[in-house]
mmCIF file of C-alpha atoms in Angstrom:
data_model
loop_
_atom_site.group_PDB
_atom_site.id
_atom_site.type_symbol
_atom_site.label_atom_id
_atom_site.label_comp_id
_atom_site.label_asym_id
_atom_site.label_seq_id
_atom_site.Cartn_x
_atom_site.Cartn_y
_atom_site.Cartn_z
ATOM 1 C CA UNK A 7 46.305 103.997 150.881
ATOM 2 C CA UNK A 8 44.295 107.190 150.481
ATOM 3 C CA UNK A 9 46.166 108.767 153.398
ATOM 4 C CA UNK A 10 49.547 107.711 151.994
ATOM 5 C CA UNK A 11 48.934 109.030 148.491
ATOM 6 C CA UNK A 12 49.276 112.797 149.238
ATOM 7 C CA UNK A 13 52.654 112.159 150.854
ATOM 8 C CA UNK A 14 53.891 110.157 147.863
ATOM 9 C CA UNK A 15 52.642 112.724 145.365
ATOM 10 C CA UNK A 16 54.229 115.581 147.324
ATOM 11 C CA UNK A 17 57.607 113.832 147.616
ATOM 12 C CA UNK A 18 57.918 111.255 144.797
ATOM 13 C CA UNK A 19 61.733 111.287 144.773
ATOM 14 C CA UNK A 20 62.222 110.567 148.498
ATOM 15 C CA UNK A 21 59.350 108.048 148.345
ATOM 16 C CA UNK A 22 61.176 106.125 145.616
ATOM 17 C CA UNK A 23 64.361 106.120 147.707
ATOM 18 C CA UNK A 24 62.438 104.726 150.679
ATOM 19 C CA UNK A 25 61.096 101.933 148.463
ATOM 20 C CA UNK A 26 64.643 101.271 147.219
ATOM 21 C CA UNK A 27 65.817 100.921 150.826
ATOM 22 C CA UNK A 28 62.970 98.499 151.540
ATOM 23 C CA UNK A 29 64.080 96.315 148.633
ATOM 24 C CA UNK A 30 67.608 96.481 150.019
ATOM 25 C CA UNK A 31 66.249 95.147 153.307
ATOM 26 C CA UNK A 32 64.598 92.339 151.346
ATOM 27 C CA UNK A 33 67.981 91.685 149.725
ATOM 28 C CA UNK A 34 69.602 91.283 153.143
ATOM 29 C CA UNK A 35 66.830 89.024 154.448
ATOM 30 C CA UNK A 36 66.993 86.742 151.415
ATOM 31 C CA UNK A 37 70.692 86.110 152.054
ATOM 32 C CA UNK A 38 69.675 84.076 155.106
ATOM 33 C CA UNK A 39 67.883 81.518 152.949
ATOM 34 C CA UNK A 40 69.744 78.347 151.900
ATOM 35 C CA UNK A 41 71.166 78.226 148.366
ATOM 36 C CA UNK A 42 72.374 75.306 146.221
ATOM 37 C CA UNK A 43 75.936 74.206 146.921
ATOM 38 C CA UNK A 44 77.029 74.773 143.330
ATOM 39 C CA UNK A 45 75.907 78.394 143.626
ATOM 40 C CA UNK A 46 77.861 79.028 146.822
ATOM 41 C CA UNK A 47 81.063 77.732 145.237
ATOM 42 C CA UNK A 48 81.260 80.578 142.712
ATOM 43 C CA UNK A 49 81.204 84.298 143.515
ATOM 44 C CA UNK A 50 79.532 85.300 140.252
ATOM 45 C CA UNK A 51 76.832 82.659 140.633
ATOM 46 C CA UNK A 52 76.284 83.753 144.232
ATOM 47 C CA UNK A 53 75.790 87.365 143.226
ATOM 48 C CA UNK A 54 73.460 86.437 140.383
ATOM 49 C CA UNK A 55 71.422 84.222 142.728
ATOM 50 C CA UNK A 56 71.031 87.009 145.294
ATOM 51 C CA UNK A 57 70.188 89.529 142.593
ATOM 52 C CA UNK A 58 67.631 87.209 140.980
ATOM 53 C CA UNK A 59 66.062 86.436 144.351
ATOM 54 C CA UNK A 60 65.247 90.109 144.902
ATOM 55 C CA UNK A 61 64.053 90.385 141.309
ATOM 56 C CA UNK A 62 61.740 87.412 141.886
ATOM 57 C CA UNK A 63 60.150 89.151 144.874
ATOM 58 C CA UNK A 64 59.665 92.296 142.779
ATOM 59 C CA UNK A 65 58.143 90.373 139.870
ATOM 60 C CA UNK A 66 55.749 88.349 142.022
ATOM 61 C CA UNK A 67 54.626 91.498 143.807
ATOM 62 C CA UNK A 68 54.355 93.988 140.947
ATOM 63 C CA UNK A 69 53.183 91.563 138.263
ATOM 64 C CA UNK A 70 50.223 90.482 140.390
ATOM 65 C CA UNK A 71 49.624 94.075 141.458
ATOM 66 C CA UNK A 72 49.600 95.424 137.883
ATOM 67 C CA UNK A 73 47.206 92.794 136.558
ATOM 68 C CA UNK A 74 44.918 93.375 139.545
ATOM 69 C CA UNK A 75 44.801 97.107 138.793
ATOM 70 C CA UNK A 76 43.766 96.405 135.202
ATOM 71 C CA UNK A 77 41.094 93.894 136.239
ATOM 72 C CA UNK A 78 39.562 96.144 138.900
ATOM 73 C CA UNK A 79 39.901 99.326 136.806
ATOM 74 C CA UNK A 80 39.664 98.363 133.081
ATOM 75 C CA UNK A 81 40.127 101.996 132.069
ATOM 76 C CA UNK A 82 43.787 101.458 132.946
ATOM 77 C CA UNK A 83 44.155 99.776 129.559
ATOM 78 C CA UNK A 84 42.204 102.288 127.504
ATOM 79 C CA UNK A 85 43.581 105.514 128.974
ATOM 80 C CA UNK A 86 47.243 105.069 129.792
ATOM 81 C CA UNK A 87 47.877 108.821 129.612
ATOM 82 C CA UNK A 88 45.805 110.430 132.397
ATOM 83 C CA UNK A 89 44.165 107.552 134.244
ATOM 84 C CA UNK A 90 45.517 106.472 137.612
ATOM 85 C CA UNK A 91 44.279 105.306 140.993
ATOM 86 C CA UNK A 92 45.934 105.468 144.427
ATOM 87 C CA UNK A 93 46.856 101.786 144.119
ATOM 88 C CA UNK A 94 48.419 102.205 140.682
ATOM 89 C CA UNK A 95 50.403 105.283 141.735
ATOM 90 C CA UNK A 96 51.853 103.446 144.737
ATOM 91 C CA UNK A 97 52.678 100.490 142.483
ATOM 92 C CA UNK A 98 54.755 102.661 140.161
ATOM 93 C CA UNK A 99 56.513 104.219 143.153
ATOM 94 C CA UNK A 100 57.364 100.805 144.614
ATOM 95 C CA UNK A 101 58.585 99.429 141.288
ATOM 96 C CA UNK A 102 60.748 102.483 140.609
ATOM 97 C CA UNK A 103 62.363 101.927 143.988
ATOM 98 C CA UNK A 104 63.242 98.379 142.967
ATOM 99 C CA UNK A 105 64.905 99.490 139.722
ATOM 100 C CA UNK A 106 66.925 102.112 141.611
ATOM 101 C CA UNK A 107 68.031 99.467 144.104
ATOM 102 C CA UNK A 108 68.919 96.961 141.396
ATOM 103 C CA UNK A 109 70.911 99.504 139.400
ATOM 104 C CA UNK A 110 72.789 100.470 142.562
ATOM 105 C CA UNK A 111 73.478 96.800 143.330
ATOM 106 C CA UNK A 112 74.911 96.214 139.853
ATOM 107 C CA UNK A 113 77.161 99.275 140.085
ATOM 108 C CA UNK A 114 78.283 98.873 143.711
ATOM 109 C CA UNK A 115 79.182 95.201 143.276
ATOM 110 C CA UNK A 116 81.377 95.948 140.267
ATOM 111 C CA UNK A 117 79.217 94.319 137.581
ATOM 112 C CA UNK A 118 78.401 97.483 135.629
ATOM 113 C CA UNK A 119 80.645 96.724 132.646
ATOM 114 C CA UNK A 120 79.244 93.235 132.123
ATOM 115 C CA UNK A 121 75.690 94.413 132.779
ATOM 116 C CA UNK A 122 75.591 97.597 130.724
ATOM 117 C CA UNK A 123 72.390 96.574 128.920
ATOM 118 C CA UNK A 124 70.633 96.102 132.258
ATOM 119 C CA UNK A 125 71.692 99.578 133.312
ATOM 120 C CA UNK A 126 70.476 101.008 130.011
ATOM 121 C CA UNK A 127 67.110 99.338 130.527
ATOM 122 C CA UNK A 128 66.926 100.489 134.152
ATOM 123 C CA UNK A 129 67.805 104.056 133.174
ATOM 124 C CA UNK A 130 64.992 104.183 130.623
ATOM 125 C CA UNK A 131 62.483 102.674 133.037
ATOM 126 C CA UNK A 132 63.489 104.892 135.960
ATOM 127 C CA UNK A 133 63.263 108.051 133.845
ATOM 128 C CA UNK A 134 59.841 107.107 132.434
ATOM 129 C CA UNK A 135 58.472 106.056 135.814
ATOM 130 C CA UNK A 136 59.797 109.160 137.568
ATOM 131 C CA UNK A 137 58.192 111.296 134.865
ATOM 132 C CA UNK A 138 54.896 109.548 135.586
ATOM 133 C CA UNK A 139 55.263 110.043 139.344
ATOM 134 C CA UNK A 140 56.162 113.730 139.125
ATOM 135 C CA UNK A 141 53.625 114.710 136.433
ATOM 136 C CA UNK A 142 50.935 112.118 137.306
ATOM 137 C CA UNK A 143 50.734 111.359 133.589
ATOM 138 C CA UNK A 144 51.361 107.943 131.998
ATOM 139 C CA UNK A 145 50.858 106.255 135.393
ATOM 140 C CA UNK A 146 48.461 103.760 133.825
ATOM 141 C CA UNK A 147 51.016 103.243 131.057
ATOM 142 C CA UNK A 148 53.620 102.329 133.660
ATOM 143 C CA UNK A 149 51.147 99.892 135.217
ATOM 144 C CA UNK A 150 50.537 98.240 131.840
ATOM 145 C CA UNK A 151 54.305 98.091 131.261
ATOM 146 C CA UNK A 152 54.615 96.137 134.516
ATOM 147 C CA UNK A 153 52.549 93.308 133.004
ATOM 148 C CA UNK A 154 55.913 92.047 131.755
ATOM 149 C CA UNK A 155 56.747 91.113 135.340
ATOM 150 C CA UNK A 156 54.369 88.157 135.049
ATOM 151 C CA UNK A 157 56.759 86.730 132.487
ATOM 152 C CA UNK A 158 59.733 87.772 134.602
ATOM 153 C CA UNK A 159 58.663 85.255 137.251
ATOM 154 C CA UNK A 160 59.243 82.341 134.865
ATOM 155 C CA UNK A 161 62.379 83.976 133.453
ATOM 156 C CA UNK A 162 63.835 84.309 136.948
ATOM 157 C CA UNK A 163 62.988 80.705 137.752
ATOM 158 C CA UNK A 164 64.608 79.588 134.498
ATOM 159 C CA UNK A 165 67.844 81.432 135.270
ATOM 160 C CA UNK A 166 67.943 80.267 138.881
ATOM 161 C CA UNK A 167 67.539 76.652 137.740
ATOM 162 C CA UNK A 168 70.425 77.205 135.319
ATOM 163 C CA UNK A 169 72.580 78.622 138.100
ATOM 164 C CA UNK A 170 71.767 75.515 140.120
ATOM 165 C CA UNK A 171 72.695 73.345 137.081
ATOM 166 C CA UNK A 172 69.175 71.899 136.990
ATOM 167 C CA UNK A 173 68.487 72.204 133.254
ATOM 168 C CA UNK A 174 67.610 68.511 133.035
ATOM 169 C CA UNK A 175 65.005 68.659 135.812
ATOM 170 C CA UNK A 176 61.275 68.232 135.033
ATOM 171 C CA UNK A 177 60.650 71.655 136.571
ATOM 172 C CA UNK A 178 62.962 73.300 134.045
ATOM 173 C CA UNK A 179 61.241 71.634 131.082
ATOM 174 C CA UNK A 180 57.779 72.589 132.313
ATOM 175 C CA UNK A 181 58.898 76.117 133.116
ATOM 176 C CA UNK A 182 60.457 76.707 129.699
ATOM 177 C CA UNK A 183 57.093 76.062 128.037
ATOM 178 C CA UNK A 184 55.243 78.283 130.510
ATOM 179 C CA UNK A 185 57.976 80.866 130.070
ATOM 180 C CA UNK A 186 57.467 80.921 126.302
ATOM 181 C CA UNK A 187 53.723 81.397 126.764
ATOM 182 C CA UNK A 188 54.088 84.237 129.274
ATOM 183 C CA UNK A 189 56.807 85.844 127.155
ATOM 184 C CA UNK A 190 54.453 86.166 124.204
ATOM 185 C CA UNK A 191 51.343 86.953 126.269
ATOM 186 C CA UNK A 192 52.698 89.375 128.842
ATOM 187 C CA UNK A 193 55.959 90.722 127.432
ATOM 188 C CA UNK A 194 55.714 90.939 123.658
ATOM 189 C CA UNK A 195 51.999 91.748 123.629
ATOM 190 C CA UNK A 196 52.400 94.409 126.311
ATOM 191 C CA UNK A 197 55.267 96.106 124.532
ATOM 192 C CA UNK A 198 53.507 96.082 121.187
ATOM 193 C CA UNK A 199 50.319 97.477 122.726
ATOM 194 C CA UNK A 200 52.214 100.357 124.339
ATOM 195 C CA UNK A 201 54.034 100.995 121.064
ATOM 196 C CA UNK A 202 50.762 101.084 119.148
ATOM 197 C CA UNK A 203 49.176 103.433 121.723
ATOM 198 C CA UNK A 204 52.030 105.929 121.513
ATOM 199 C CA UNK A 205 52.136 105.871 117.698
ATOM 200 C CA UNK A 206 48.345 106.152 117.378
ATOM 201 C CA UNK A 207 48.194 109.108 119.794
ATOM 202 C CA UNK A 208 51.591 110.536 118.907
ATOM 203 C CA UNK A 209 50.333 113.947 117.809
ATOM 204 C CA UNK A 210 48.928 115.015 121.184
ATOM 205 C CA UNK A 211 50.804 113.028 123.857
ATOM 206 C CA UNK A 212 53.312 114.983 125.946
ATOM 207 C CA UNK A 213 56.948 114.097 125.177
ATOM 208 C CA UNK A 214 55.796 111.447 122.730
ATOM 209 C CA UNK A 215 59.127 111.423 120.797
ATOM 210 C CA UNK A 216 61.074 110.469 123.918
ATOM 211 C CA UNK A 217 58.642 107.747 124.961
ATOM 212 C CA UNK A 218 58.501 106.347 121.445
ATOM 213 C CA UNK A 219 62.297 106.171 121.180
ATOM 214 C CA UNK A 220 62.532 104.604 124.642
ATOM 215 C CA UNK A 221 59.992 101.915 123.905
ATOM 216 C CA UNK A 222 61.502 101.160 120.493
ATOM 217 C CA UNK A 223 64.895 100.582 122.125
ATOM 218 C CA UNK A 224 63.243 98.193 124.563
ATOM 219 C CA UNK A 225 61.374 96.478 121.724
ATOM 220 C CA UNK A 226 64.611 95.796 119.875
ATOM 221 C CA UNK A 227 66.209 94.354 123.013
ATOM 222 C CA UNK A 228 63.187 92.202 123.796
ATOM 223 C CA UNK A 229 63.084 90.735 120.290
ATOM 224 C CA UNK A 230 66.805 89.962 120.380
ATOM 225 C CA UNK A 231 66.476 88.197 123.724
ATOM 226 C CA UNK A 232 63.389 86.359 122.506
ATOM 227 C CA UNK A 233 65.448 84.971 119.657
ATOM 228 C CA UNK A 234 68.180 83.942 122.101
ATOM 229 C CA UNK A 235 65.631 82.315 124.374
ATOM 230 C CA UNK A 236 64.151 80.260 121.539
ATOM 231 C CA UNK A 237 67.598 79.267 120.325
ATOM 232 C CA UNK A 238 68.792 78.204 123.778
ATOM 233 C CA UNK A 239 65.709 76.336 125.017
ATOM 234 C CA UNK A 240 64.064 75.006 121.878
ATOM 235 C CA UNK A 241 66.661 74.954 119.088
ATOM 236 C CA UNK A 242 70.046 74.253 120.713
ATOM 237 C CA UNK A 243 72.869 73.644 118.268
ATOM 238 C CA UNK A 244 74.576 70.994 120.365
ATOM 239 C CA UNK A 245 74.953 69.835 123.956
ATOM 240 C CA UNK A 246 78.230 71.660 124.344
ATOM 241 C CA UNK A 247 76.649 74.803 122.920
ATOM 242 C CA UNK A 248 73.759 74.574 125.362
ATOM 243 C CA UNK A 249 76.104 74.331 128.302
ATOM 244 C CA UNK A 250 78.185 77.287 127.183
ATOM 245 C CA UNK A 251 75.128 79.227 126.111
ATOM 246 C CA UNK A 252 73.549 78.676 129.484
ATOM 247 C CA UNK A 253 76.166 80.680 131.318
ATOM 248 C CA UNK A 254 76.347 83.298 128.574
ATOM 249 C CA UNK A 255 72.587 83.819 128.578
ATOM 250 C CA UNK A 256 72.425 83.903 132.374
ATOM 251 C CA UNK A 257 74.253 87.207 132.116
ATOM 252 C CA UNK A 258 72.714 88.695 128.985
ATOM 253 C CA UNK A 259 69.106 87.689 129.565
ATOM 254 C CA UNK A 260 69.079 88.889 133.153
ATOM 255 C CA UNK A 261 68.004 92.183 131.550
ATOM 256 C CA UNK A 262 64.647 90.639 130.684
ATOM 257 C CA UNK A 263 63.866 90.054 134.388
ATOM 258 C CA UNK A 264 63.810 94.065 135.615
#
């Protein structure tokens, strides 16, 4: 890791592209795995399943990685501006590569118009993460932001179960409770902590206006999708609404998983 770090820091852009290509390789490998029959019968479901599968790999990897960085180096939480370690820098590089790959997948497969909010989210994340990689500032902040990927694991599982029409399964009902817990613990709490940090230190942080605007946009989106999640899983209006809402939210709430 120590030997790799100088190369990454000297060429952050190409390093991100290499990571994006690696996630594309993962995408190709995952296509060899069996998928539910109901998924294979529909092109949109098939694309969503493949896309979510790669997202699941990213979330499992980076969510665990980010939390590990904070546990081993607690200063990650207290100094998100200048603190970073070789492991945290590589993490941000790898995660940026995923978001580049996912944005490219959405655009190249012709789903950009229906996934504009995902692309908006990805654009904000990619810009912020690239800034951190090139300036070596806010790297710890990017690591803390990746705590949300812990929740993304349960969100991905939820959406994949919906694609497989398994909303009535015991796994879905257990997961929706765990998903609610991780949403509050790892997504909402993380976003609010980062928001507080930027506001509290606004006067001296570099480019604080941009980062504050970016995170406020994400906060608004996250709260809207939290409301939709609660409405769909815990306060459905009717059975017919749940069924229709399931497919609608599969598209809109995919944003919460990147």
